[in-house]
């Protein structure tokens, strides 16, 4: 299974709502990532988890709260978002290591988030 | 610092014509290089990757890329473009530590009949 799944596919929320995005992989990867992507732009890294521990936080506002409950799951909890947070949120996974071949990231289809 | 430049924001080619998408990188050591494709509203799909060895790498969907260290380039090519190749293409360089990726700004490909 070389698939990364993300739910939901689409999400519309108000600025006072609390919602969560979910990502799952069963490739045995121990690194998982959240990216934010605006239209016609490259993905911007938000968070990296390595062995279920947060290893990189790219100065993301606290209204985004990641969680890695186990090696297969990655969540992104959303609270009090702003309209400018509307974007495609991509999850990815990879092996952990510094040798060649460990850097290939597998991406999910993304969640299209709209904040009203 | 690592960086990736894709000089062409948008390219239009005719179906059946050849294609070359440019990618230049800045990296101190031997880079790990990738090309990804993204169809509208979709995630990123890996086309091909270069870690070491043969500088001409073959990928999926008939794509290939050539690593040229002297030019710090990793250009993507396809001999005959199909309408279904219309998409956004991203070049990326992987860090040797930290599992971090550095994406280029992307090239949008339009294919005309």
mmCIF file of C-alpha atoms in Angstrom:
data_model
loop_
_atom_site.group_PDB
_atom_site.id
_atom_site.type_symbol
_atom_site.label_atom_id
_atom_site.label_comp_id
_atom_site.label_asym_id
_atom_site.label_seq_id
_atom_site.Cartn_x
_atom_site.Cartn_y
_atom_site.Cartn_z
ATOM 1 C CA UNK A 1 0.000 0.000 0.000
ATOM 2 C CA UNK A 2 1.717 3.193 -1.202
ATOM 3 C CA UNK A 3 -1.175 5.502 -0.506
ATOM 4 C CA UNK A 4 -1.608 8.451 1.798
ATOM 5 C CA UNK A 5 -5.249 9.160 2.525
ATOM 6 C CA UNK A 6 -6.725 12.411 3.748
ATOM 7 C CA UNK A 7 -10.161 13.234 5.079
ATOM 8 C CA UNK A 8 -12.252 15.161 4.472
ATOM 9 C CA UNK A 9 -11.717 16.091 0.828
ATOM 10 C CA UNK A 10 -13.456 19.408 1.294
ATOM 11 C CA UNK A 11 -14.154 21.436 4.422
ATOM 12 C CA UNK A 12 -15.994 24.701 4.866
ATOM 13 C CA UNK A 13 -15.823 26.309 8.271
ATOM 14 C CA UNK A 14 -16.566 29.555 9.993
ATOM 15 C CA UNK A 15 -13.977 31.549 11.861
ATOM 16 C CA UNK A 16 -15.308 30.380 15.219
ATOM 17 C CA UNK A 17 -15.470 26.678 14.384
ATOM 18 C CA UNK A 18 -13.183 23.896 15.517
ATOM 19 C CA UNK A 19 -12.433 21.185 13.003
ATOM 20 C CA UNK A 20 -9.774 18.576 12.321
ATOM 21 C CA UNK A 21 -8.042 17.235 9.255
ATOM 22 C CA UNK A 22 -6.941 13.620 9.221
ATOM 23 C CA UNK A 23 -4.123 11.867 7.391
ATOM 24 C CA UNK A 24 -3.278 8.168 7.347
ATOM 25 C CA UNK A 25 -0.564 6.014 5.803
ATOM 26 C CA UNK A 26 0.310 2.337 6.091
ATOM 27 C CA UNK A 27 3.717 2.319 4.431
ATOM 28 C CA UNK A 28 5.613 2.103 7.709
ATOM 29 C CA UNK A 29 6.905 5.634 7.289
ATOM 30 C CA UNK A 30 8.000 7.351 10.487
ATOM 31 C CA UNK A 31 8.120 10.901 9.125
ATOM 32 C CA UNK A 32 4.899 12.753 8.391
ATOM 33 C CA UNK A 33 4.341 16.270 7.151
ATOM 34 C CA UNK A 34 1.697 18.956 6.846
ATOM 35 C CA UNK A 35 1.900 21.420 3.981
ATOM 36 C CA UNK A 36 -0.265 24.400 3.062
ATOM 37 C CA UNK A 37 -0.694 25.198 -0.611
ATOM 38 C CA UNK A 38 -2.249 28.272 -2.146
ATOM 39 C CA UNK A 39 -3.378 28.248 -5.777
ATOM 40 C CA UNK A 40 -0.536 28.275 -8.302
ATOM 41 C CA UNK A 41 2.054 28.181 -5.513
ATOM 42 C CA UNK A 42 4.351 25.434 -4.244
ATOM 43 C CA UNK A 43 3.509 23.641 -1.018
ATOM 44 C CA UNK A 44 4.693 25.429 2.117
ATOM 45 C CA UNK A 45 5.925 23.231 4.910
ATOM 46 C CA UNK A 46 4.039 23.664 8.180
ATOM 47 C CA UNK A 47 5.012 20.776 10.445
ATOM 48 C CA UNK A 48 7.191 17.680 10.428
ATOM 49 C CA UNK A 49 6.798 14.715 12.755
ATOM 50 C CA UNK A 50 9.616 12.239 13.124
ATOM 51 C CA UNK A 51 8.965 9.083 15.155
ATOM 52 C CA UNK A 52 5.720 10.635 16.340
ATOM 53 C CA UNK A 53 7.473 13.662 17.775
ATOM 54 C CA UNK A 54 7.227 17.175 16.395
ATOM 55 C CA UNK A 55 10.586 17.956 14.841
ATOM 56 C CA UNK A 56 9.860 21.017 12.723
ATOM 57 C CA UNK A 57 7.336 23.805 13.226
ATOM 58 C CA UNK A 58 7.731 26.459 10.574
ATOM 59 C CA UNK A 59 6.444 29.307 12.741
ATOM 60 C CA UNK A 60 2.857 28.328 12.136
ATOM 61 C CA UNK A 61 0.166 30.282 14.043
ATOM 62 C CA UNK A 62 -1.215 28.536 17.109
ATOM 63 C CA UNK A 63 -4.662 28.290 15.533
ATOM 64 C CA UNK A 64 -3.158 25.263 13.754
ATOM 65 C CA UNK A 65 -2.395 22.424 16.157
ATOM 66 C CA UNK A 66 -0.845 19.194 14.876
ATOM 67 C CA UNK A 67 -1.088 15.826 16.533
ATOM 68 C CA UNK A 68 0.505 12.471 15.747
ATOM 69 C CA UNK A 69 -1.339 9.872 17.856
ATOM 70 C CA UNK A 70 0.527 6.935 16.338
ATOM 71 C CA UNK A 71 2.921 6.084 13.536
ATOM 72 C CA UNK A 72 0.146 5.836 10.935
ATOM 73 C CA UNK A 73 -1.980 8.855 11.778
ATOM 74 C CA UNK A 74 -1.500 12.586 11.601
ATOM 75 C CA UNK A 75 -4.107 15.148 12.554
ATOM 76 C CA UNK A 76 -4.299 18.896 12.127
ATOM 77 C CA UNK A 77 -6.653 20.612 14.532
ATOM 78 C CA UNK A 78 -8.077 23.920 13.391
ATOM 79 C CA UNK A 79 -9.524 26.638 15.595
ATOM 80 C CA UNK A 80 -10.417 30.269 15.026
ATOM 81 C CA UNK A 81 -9.081 30.317 11.497
ATOM 82 C CA UNK A 82 -8.997 33.352 9.246
ATOM 83 C CA UNK A 83 -10.222 33.592 5.646
ATOM 84 C CA UNK A 84 -6.593 33.790 4.477
ATOM 85 C CA UNK A 85 -6.108 30.270 5.839
ATOM 86 C CA UNK A 86 -8.252 28.961 2.991
ATOM 87 C CA UNK A 87 -5.998 26.652 0.980
ATOM 88 C CA UNK A 88 -5.274 23.060 0.018
ATOM 89 C CA UNK A 89 -3.739 21.234 2.981
ATOM 90 C CA UNK A 90 -1.492 18.385 1.974
ATOM 91 C CA UNK A 91 -0.189 15.560 4.088
ATOM 92 C CA UNK A 92 2.911 13.599 3.148
ATOM 93 C CA UNK A 93 4.992 10.797 4.595
ATOM 94 C CA UNK A 94 8.484 9.413 4.116
ATOM 95 C CA UNK A 95 11.096 7.210 5.678
ATOM 96 C CA UNK A 96 13.383 8.760 8.259
ATOM 97 C CA UNK A 97 17.069 8.811 7.554
ATOM 98 C CA UNK A 98 19.918 10.619 5.937
ATOM 99 C CA UNK A 99 20.877 8.131 3.243
ATOM 100 C CA UNK A 100 19.769 8.380 -0.341
ATOM 101 C CA UNK A 101 16.253 7.125 -0.833
ATOM 102 C CA UNK A 102 14.946 8.301 2.487
ATOM 103 C CA UNK A 103 13.804 11.672 1.294
ATOM 104 C CA UNK A 104 11.096 10.676 -1.152
ATOM 105 C CA UNK A 105 7.825 12.033 0.107
ATOM 106 C CA UNK A 106 4.485 10.474 -0.705
ATOM 107 C CA UNK A 107 1.628 12.955 -0.814
ATOM 108 C CA UNK A 108 -2.046 12.595 -0.110
ATOM 109 C CA UNK A 109 -4.726 14.189 -2.307
ATOM 110 C CA UNK A 110 -5.228 17.052 0.117
ATOM 111 C CA UNK A 111 -8.115 18.702 1.924
ATOM 112 C CA UNK A 112 -9.565 21.795 0.302
ATOM 113 C CA UNK A 113 -10.311 24.161 3.180
ATOM 114 C CA UNK A 114 -12.510 27.217 2.881
ATOM 115 C CA UNK A 115 -12.830 29.592 5.827
ATOM 116 C CA UNK A 116 -15.811 31.926 5.710
ATOM 117 C CA UNK B 1 21.213 27.532 1.709
ATOM 118 C CA UNK B 2 19.352 25.153 -0.501
ATOM 119 C CA UNK B 3 17.066 26.581 -3.159
ATOM 120 C CA UNK B 4 15.363 25.583 -6.365
ATOM 121 C CA UNK B 5 14.557 27.830 -9.309
ATOM 122 C CA UNK B 6 12.087 27.058 -12.054
ATOM 123 C CA UNK B 7 12.561 29.911 -14.519
ATOM 124 C CA UNK B 8 9.414 29.262 -16.535
ATOM 125 C CA UNK B 9 6.176 30.130 -14.777
ATOM 126 C CA UNK B 10 4.009 28.926 -17.638
ATOM 127 C CA UNK B 11 4.667 26.910 -20.803
ATOM 128 C CA UNK B 12 2.306 26.113 -23.663
ATOM 129 C CA UNK B 13 3.052 23.280 -26.071
ATOM 130 C CA UNK B 14 1.129 21.549 -28.807
ATOM 131 C CA UNK B 15 0.062 17.975 -28.327
ATOM 132 C CA UNK B 16 2.705 15.680 -29.776
ATOM 133 C CA UNK B 17 5.479 18.247 -29.424
ATOM 134 C CA UNK B 18 8.500 17.746 -27.230
ATOM 135 C CA UNK B 19 8.743 19.313 -23.794
ATOM 136 C CA UNK B 20 11.529 20.531 -21.569
ATOM 137 C CA UNK B 21 10.940 22.069 -18.153
ATOM 138 C CA UNK B 22 13.896 23.760 -16.512
ATOM 139 C CA UNK B 23 15.066 23.394 -12.938
ATOM 140 C CA UNK B 24 18.173 24.873 -11.337
ATOM 141 C CA UNK B 25 19.232 24.160 -7.804
ATOM 142 C CA UNK B 26 21.595 25.579 -5.270
ATOM 143 C CA UNK B 27 23.044 23.024 -2.893
ATOM 144 C CA UNK B 28 26.422 22.491 -1.297
ATOM 145 C CA UNK B 29 26.637 18.734 -1.603
ATOM 146 C CA UNK B 30 25.273 16.112 -3.951
ATOM 147 C CA UNK B 31 21.570 16.867 -4.046
ATOM 148 C CA UNK B 32 18.628 14.560 -3.944
ATOM 149 C CA UNK B 33 16.414 15.854 -6.752
ATOM 150 C CA UNK B 34 12.784 15.206 -7.557
ATOM 151 C CA UNK B 35 10.134 16.151 -10.069
ATOM 152 C CA UNK B 36 6.501 16.080 -8.975
ATOM 153 C CA UNK B 37 3.350 16.680 -10.991
ATOM 154 C CA UNK B 38 0.104 18.060 -9.652
ATOM 155 C CA UNK B 39 -3.177 17.970 -11.522
ATOM 156 C CA UNK B 40 -5.765 20.599 -10.552
ATOM 157 C CA UNK B 41 -7.103 20.051 -7.045
ATOM 158 C CA UNK B 42 -4.964 16.963 -6.531
ATOM 159 C CA UNK B 43 -1.967 15.971 -4.473
ATOM 160 C CA UNK B 44 1.567 15.699 -5.786
ATOM 161 C CA UNK B 45 2.669 12.623 -7.692
ATOM 162 C CA UNK B 46 6.335 11.728 -8.005
ATOM 163 C CA UNK B 47 7.508 11.570 -11.623
ATOM 164 C CA UNK B 48 11.150 10.708 -11.022
ATOM 165 C CA UNK B 49 14.063 11.169 -8.676
ATOM 166 C CA UNK B 50 17.839 11.398 -8.746
ATOM 167 C CA UNK B 51 20.077 10.356 -5.898
ATOM 168 C CA UNK B 52 23.307 9.228 -7.587
ATOM 169 C CA UNK B 53 24.666 7.189 -10.480
ATOM 170 C CA UNK B 54 23.410 7.540 -14.023
ATOM 171 C CA UNK B 55 22.663 11.185 -14.663
ATOM 172 C CA UNK B 56 19.774 10.412 -17.020
ATOM 173 C CA UNK B 57 16.836 9.094 -15.036
ATOM 174 C CA UNK B 58 13.637 7.631 -16.358
ATOM 175 C CA UNK B 59 10.316 8.229 -14.691
ATOM 176 C CA UNK B 60 6.674 7.437 -15.075
ATOM 177 C CA UNK B 61 4.420 8.594 -17.922
ATOM 178 C CA UNK B 62 7.317 8.734 -20.382
ATOM 179 C CA UNK B 63 9.222 11.498 -18.581
ATOM 180 C CA UNK B 64 12.975 11.647 -18.128
ATOM 181 C CA UNK B 65 15.354 14.109 -16.505
ATOM 182 C CA UNK B 66 19.048 14.761 -16.785
ATOM 183 C CA UNK B 67 21.229 15.825 -13.869
ATOM 184 C CA UNK B 68 24.007 18.192 -14.912
ATOM 185 C CA UNK B 69 26.251 19.048 -12.006
ATOM 186 C CA UNK B 70 28.261 21.617 -13.989
ATOM 187 C CA UNK B 71 25.087 23.574 -14.712
ATOM 188 C CA UNK B 72 23.324 22.836 -11.404
ATOM 189 C CA UNK B 73 20.359 21.729 -13.429
ATOM 190 C CA UNK B 74 17.842 18.908 -13.438
ATOM 191 C CA UNK B 75 15.631 19.511 -16.467
ATOM 192 C CA UNK B 76 12.556 17.421 -17.155
ATOM 193 C CA UNK B 77 11.863 16.212 -20.683
ATOM 194 C CA UNK B 78 9.243 14.328 -22.628
ATOM 195 C CA UNK B 79 9.555 13.568 -26.348
ATOM 196 C CA UNK B 80 5.845 13.768 -27.136
ATOM 197 C CA UNK B 81 3.355 15.540 -24.915
ATOM 198 C CA UNK B 82 -0.180 14.275 -24.402
ATOM 199 C CA UNK B 83 -3.176 16.451 -23.480
ATOM 200 C CA UNK B 84 -3.317 14.672 -20.129
ATOM 201 C CA UNK B 85 0.122 16.074 -19.245
ATOM 202 C CA UNK B 86 -1.407 19.502 -18.635
ATOM 203 C CA UNK B 87 -0.683 20.163 -14.963
ATOM 204 C CA UNK B 88 1.605 21.983 -12.549
ATOM 205 C CA UNK B 89 5.157 20.636 -12.321
ATOM 206 C CA UNK B 90 7.362 21.106 -9.289
ATOM 207 C CA UNK B 91 11.073 20.489 -8.989
ATOM 208 C CA UNK B 92 12.347 19.831 -5.472
ATOM 209 C CA UNK B 93 15.612 19.217 -3.698
ATOM 210 C CA UNK B 94 15.763 17.088 -0.587
ATOM 211 C CA UNK B 95 18.006 17.966 2.317
ATOM 212 C CA UNK B 96 20.517 15.335 3.336
ATOM 213 C CA UNK B 97 19.471 15.773 6.937
ATOM 214 C CA UNK B 98 16.174 16.650 8.495
ATOM 215 C CA UNK B 99 13.879 15.177 5.864
ATOM 216 C CA UNK B 100 13.163 18.630 4.507
ATOM 217 C CA UNK B 101 12.140 19.453 0.955
ATOM 218 C CA UNK B 102 12.721 22.678 -0.939
ATOM 219 C CA UNK B 103 10.261 23.186 -3.759
ATOM 220 C CA UNK B 104 10.644 25.361 -6.804
ATOM 221 C CA UNK B 105 7.870 27.791 -7.632
ATOM 222 C CA UNK B 106 6.401 25.463 -10.210
ATOM 223 C CA UNK B 107 5.776 25.514 -13.957
ATOM 224 C CA UNK B 108 2.233 25.394 -15.273
ATOM 225 C CA UNK B 109 1.940 23.376 -18.478
ATOM 226 C CA UNK B 110 -0.846 23.949 -20.993
ATOM 227 C CA UNK B 111 -1.239 21.527 -23.882
ATOM 228 C CA UNK B 112 -3.083 22.731 -26.972
ATOM 229 C CA UNK B 113 -4.571 20.438 -29.606
#
